[in-house]
């Protein structure tokens, strides 16, 4: 059930040309119960220089097992009030949000190959799902493949983490597809949906 939380920023990192990852330590209540793929609704206060308060729904990027903290990945390129709030955050700052909200990006409970498709910061709920599934011994026979579409090389983040997961877990693999890469890029290119349709014939 969704409830209101107060939290404190314990880490903020600019992970790509336009994305910040922010980790919130829960204060009250000190722990949360949610399902991988759910969201939180940030309550952004009005700027001291004017404007009004706004609410923004953000995907929870951390897995449910990390129930004392929440991680978000925020693309601040729109430069709206929520973007400016995130850009100005620093460790120790307070935050208020309602969570968990939204439905769950559920995977069918079968051992068939699961194809996950994301673009941009839409990767956030899939990170939560992947970490949750890979930590579940009962899901060891469930094969997961992630296709992540981005525009350019400078937009990528979490690459090292996904590479490491691919090495550690035989049932997980991932592909990175750029739609407008530099000429020197020798990997996959194009629009992720077209790429997936060309490479996956039986998706679930």
Short mmCIF file of C-alpha atoms in Angstrom, two decimals:
data_model
loop_
_atom_site.label_atom_id
_atom_site.label_comp_id
_atom_site.label_asym_id
_atom_site.label_seq_id
_atom_site.Cartn_x
_atom_site.Cartn_y
_atom_site.Cartn_z
CA UNK A 1 0.00 0.00 0.00
CA UNK A 2 1.30 3.45 -0.89
CA UNK A 3 2.31 5.68 1.98
CA UNK A 4 4.17 8.93 2.51
CA UNK A 5 7.90 8.73 3.27
CA UNK A 6 10.49 11.21 4.39
CA UNK A 7 14.03 10.50 3.31
CA UNK A 8 17.53 11.93 3.06
CA UNK A 9 19.81 12.08 0.03
CA UNK A 10 22.89 9.97 0.76
CA UNK A 11 24.38 9.86 -2.73
CA UNK A 12 24.02 11.78 -5.98
CA UNK A 13 26.04 11.00 -9.08
CA UNK A 14 25.94 12.29 -12.64
CA UNK A 15 26.20 9.01 -14.55
CA UNK A 16 25.85 10.22 -18.14
CA UNK A 17 25.59 13.40 -20.17
CA UNK A 18 22.10 14.09 -18.81
CA UNK A 19 21.24 11.50 -16.14
CA UNK A 20 21.67 11.71 -12.37
CA UNK A 21 21.36 8.72 -10.07
CA UNK A 22 20.14 9.65 -6.59
CA UNK A 23 20.03 7.31 -3.58
CA UNK A 24 17.55 8.16 -0.81
CA UNK A 25 17.90 6.80 2.73
CA UNK A 26 14.45 6.28 4.24
CA UNK A 27 13.88 8.15 7.51
CA UNK A 28 10.19 7.75 8.33
CA UNK A 29 9.08 5.07 7.95
CA UNK A 30 12.60 3.56 7.89
CA UNK A 31 11.75 0.70 5.49
CA UNK A 32 9.50 0.06 2.50
CA UNK A 33 7.84 -2.96 0.93
CA UNK A 34 7.36 -2.88 -2.85
CA UNK A 35 7.51 -5.09 -5.92
CA UNK A 36 10.16 -4.76 -8.60
CA UNK A 37 8.89 -2.47 -11.35
CA UNK A 38 6.90 -0.10 -9.15
CA UNK A 39 7.27 3.68 -8.83
CA UNK A 40 7.51 6.48 -6.32
CA UNK A 41 5.91 9.91 -6.57
CA UNK A 42 8.32 12.65 -5.58
CA UNK A 43 6.86 15.73 -3.94
CA UNK A 44 9.04 18.54 -5.28
CA UNK A 45 8.88 21.72 -3.16
CA UNK A 46 8.49 25.14 -4.72
CA UNK A 47 11.74 26.84 -5.70
CA UNK A 48 12.89 29.67 -3.38
CA UNK A 49 13.03 31.89 -6.47
CA UNK A 50 9.40 31.29 -7.38
CA UNK A 51 7.07 28.78 -8.94
CA UNK A 52 4.92 26.16 -7.27
CA UNK A 53 5.41 22.68 -5.90
CA UNK A 54 5.06 19.74 -8.31
CA UNK A 55 4.79 15.98 -8.11
CA UNK A 56 6.76 13.68 -10.39
CA UNK A 57 6.48 9.91 -10.76
CA UNK A 58 9.85 8.15 -10.94
CA UNK A 59 10.62 4.47 -11.37
CA UNK A 60 12.36 2.72 -8.48
CA UNK A 61 15.66 1.39 -9.84
CA UNK A 62 16.74 -0.52 -6.73
CA UNK A 63 15.51 -4.05 -5.95
CA UNK A 64 12.93 -4.78 -3.21
CA UNK A 65 15.63 -6.45 -1.09
CA UNK A 66 17.16 -3.00 -0.49
CA UNK A 67 14.21 -1.87 1.58
CA UNK A 68 15.94 0.94 3.51
CA UNK A 69 16.99 2.93 0.45
CA UNK A 70 15.54 3.82 -2.94
CA UNK A 71 17.45 4.61 -6.12
CA UNK A 72 16.19 6.76 -8.98
CA UNK A 73 17.69 7.60 -12.37
CA UNK A 74 16.56 11.05 -13.52
CA UNK A 75 17.04 12.45 -17.01
CA UNK A 76 17.17 16.18 -16.28
CA UNK A 77 17.38 17.35 -19.90
CA UNK A 78 13.77 18.70 -19.87
CA UNK A 79 15.04 21.32 -17.35
CA UNK A 80 11.65 21.62 -15.69
CA UNK A 81 11.14 22.20 -11.94
CA UNK A 82 11.79 18.56 -11.04
CA UNK A 83 14.93 18.49 -13.19
CA UNK A 84 16.28 21.63 -11.54
CA UNK A 85 15.48 20.19 -8.10
CA UNK A 86 17.48 17.04 -8.85
CA UNK A 87 20.40 18.99 -10.29
CA UNK A 88 20.60 21.10 -7.13
CA UNK A 89 20.34 18.19 -4.68
CA UNK A 90 23.26 17.38 -2.42
CA UNK A 91 23.97 14.75 0.21
CA UNK A 92 22.01 15.45 3.38
CA UNK A 93 19.09 17.15 1.66
CA UNK A 94 15.58 16.00 2.64
CA UNK A 95 13.05 14.47 0.27
CA UNK A 96 9.41 13.47 0.51
CA UNK A 97 7.61 10.96 -1.67
CA UNK A 98 4.69 8.56 -1.80
CA UNK A 99 5.48 4.93 -2.59
CA UNK A 100 5.00 2.40 -3.96
CA UNK A 101 2.78 3.62 -6.78
CA UNK A 102 1.80 2.27 -10.16
CA UNK A 103 1.43 -1.23 -11.44
CA UNK A 104 4.10 -3.86 -11.71
CA UNK A 105 5.94 -4.80 -14.88
CA UNK A 106 5.25 -8.46 -14.19
CA UNK A 107 6.95 -11.34 -15.96
CA UNK A 108 4.89 -14.41 -16.68
CA UNK A 109 5.76 -17.21 -14.21
CA UNK A 110 7.22 -19.57 -16.79
CA UNK A 111 10.75 -20.69 -17.65
CA UNK A 112 10.48 -19.37 -21.18
CA UNK A 113 12.98 -16.77 -22.37
CA UNK A 114 12.00 -13.27 -21.20
CA UNK A 115 12.79 -10.30 -23.46
CA UNK A 116 13.07 -6.90 -21.76
CA UNK A 117 13.08 -3.74 -23.91
CA UNK A 118 13.96 -0.29 -22.61
CA UNK A 119 15.06 3.11 -23.86
CA UNK A 120 16.78 5.90 -21.93
CA UNK A 121 15.99 6.06 -18.23
CA UNK A 122 13.16 3.63 -18.91
CA UNK A 123 15.85 1.13 -17.93
CA UNK A 124 15.27 1.96 -14.24
CA UNK A 125 12.39 -0.45 -13.45
CA UNK A 126 14.10 -3.18 -15.48
CA UNK A 127 17.23 -2.85 -13.32
CA UNK A 128 15.04 -3.48 -10.28
CA UNK A 129 13.40 -6.48 -11.98
CA UNK A 130 16.69 -7.98 -13.18
CA UNK A 131 18.39 -7.70 -9.79
CA UNK A 132 15.30 -9.12 -8.10
CA UNK A 133 15.05 -12.10 -10.48
CA UNK A 134 18.76 -12.90 -10.43
CA UNK A 135 18.76 -12.98 -6.62
CA UNK A 136 15.90 -15.52 -6.60
CA UNK A 137 17.23 -19.07 -6.72
CA UNK A 138 13.85 -20.27 -7.98
CA UNK A 139 14.29 -18.10 -11.10
CA UNK A 140 17.67 -19.59 -12.05
CA UNK A 141 16.11 -21.44 -15.00
CA UNK A 142 14.41 -18.30 -16.32
CA UNK A 143 16.48 -16.73 -19.12
CA UNK A 144 16.44 -12.93 -19.28
CA UNK A 145 17.71 -10.84 -22.16
CA UNK A 146 17.72 -7.06 -22.01
CA UNK A 147 17.75 -4.80 -25.05
CA UNK A 148 18.54 -1.18 -24.16
CA UNK A 149 18.24 1.57 -26.73
CA UNK A 150 20.07 4.90 -26.42
CA UNK A 151 20.96 7.65 -28.88
CA UNK A 152 24.72 8.08 -28.39
CA UNK A 153 27.64 6.63 -26.45
CA UNK A 154 27.65 9.50 -23.96
CA UNK A 155 24.12 8.54 -22.88
CA UNK A 156 25.03 5.15 -21.41
CA UNK A 157 25.28 4.33 -17.70
CA UNK A 158 25.21 1.10 -15.64
CA UNK A 159 27.13 -0.58 -18.48
CA UNK A 160 29.77 -2.01 -16.15
CA UNK A 161 27.08 -3.37 -13.84
CA UNK A 162 25.17 -5.13 -16.64
CA UNK A 163 28.44 -6.48 -18.07
CA UNK A 164 29.31 -7.92 -14.66
CA UNK A 165 25.86 -9.47 -14.22
CA UNK A 166 26.20 -11.07 -17.64
CA UNK A 167 29.47 -12.66 -16.52
CA UNK A 168 28.08 -13.85 -13.19
CA UNK A 169 24.71 -15.24 -14.31
CA UNK A 170 24.40 -17.68 -17.20
CA UNK A 171 20.68 -16.86 -17.54
CA UNK A 172 21.17 -13.13 -18.15
CA UNK A 173 22.46 -11.33 -21.24
CA UNK A 174 22.04 -7.85 -22.62
CA UNK A 175 22.51 -5.84 -25.81
CA UNK A 176 23.14 -2.12 -26.16
CA UNK A 177 21.77 -0.46 -29.30
CA UNK A 178 22.56 3.13 -30.32
CA UNK A 179 20.30 4.96 -32.78
CA UNK A 180 22.80 7.76 -33.55
CA UNK A 181 26.26 6.47 -32.59
CA UNK A 182 29.59 7.95 -33.59
CA UNK A 183 31.08 6.60 -36.82
CA UNK A 184 33.68 4.69 -34.77
CA UNK A 185 30.99 2.62 -32.98
CA UNK A 186 31.27 -1.02 -34.09
CA UNK A 187 28.43 -2.45 -32.00
CA UNK A 188 24.67 -2.70 -32.58
CA UNK A 189 22.93 0.32 -34.07
CA UNK A 190 19.42 1.33 -35.10
CA UNK A 191 16.11 1.71 -33.29
CA UNK A 192 15.80 -0.78 -30.47
CA UNK A 193 12.29 -1.97 -31.37
CA UNK A 194 13.30 -2.72 -34.97
CA UNK A 195 16.46 -4.42 -33.76
CA UNK A 196 14.50 -6.62 -31.36
CA UNK A 197 11.96 -7.60 -34.00
CA UNK A 198 14.79 -8.65 -36.30
CA UNK A 199 16.52 -10.73 -33.61
CA UNK A 200 13.70 -12.14 -31.50
CA UNK A 201 11.06 -14.29 -33.10
CA UNK A 202 9.33 -15.69 -30.02
CA UNK A 203 8.96 -13.02 -27.36
CA UNK A 204 7.10 -13.31 -24.06
#
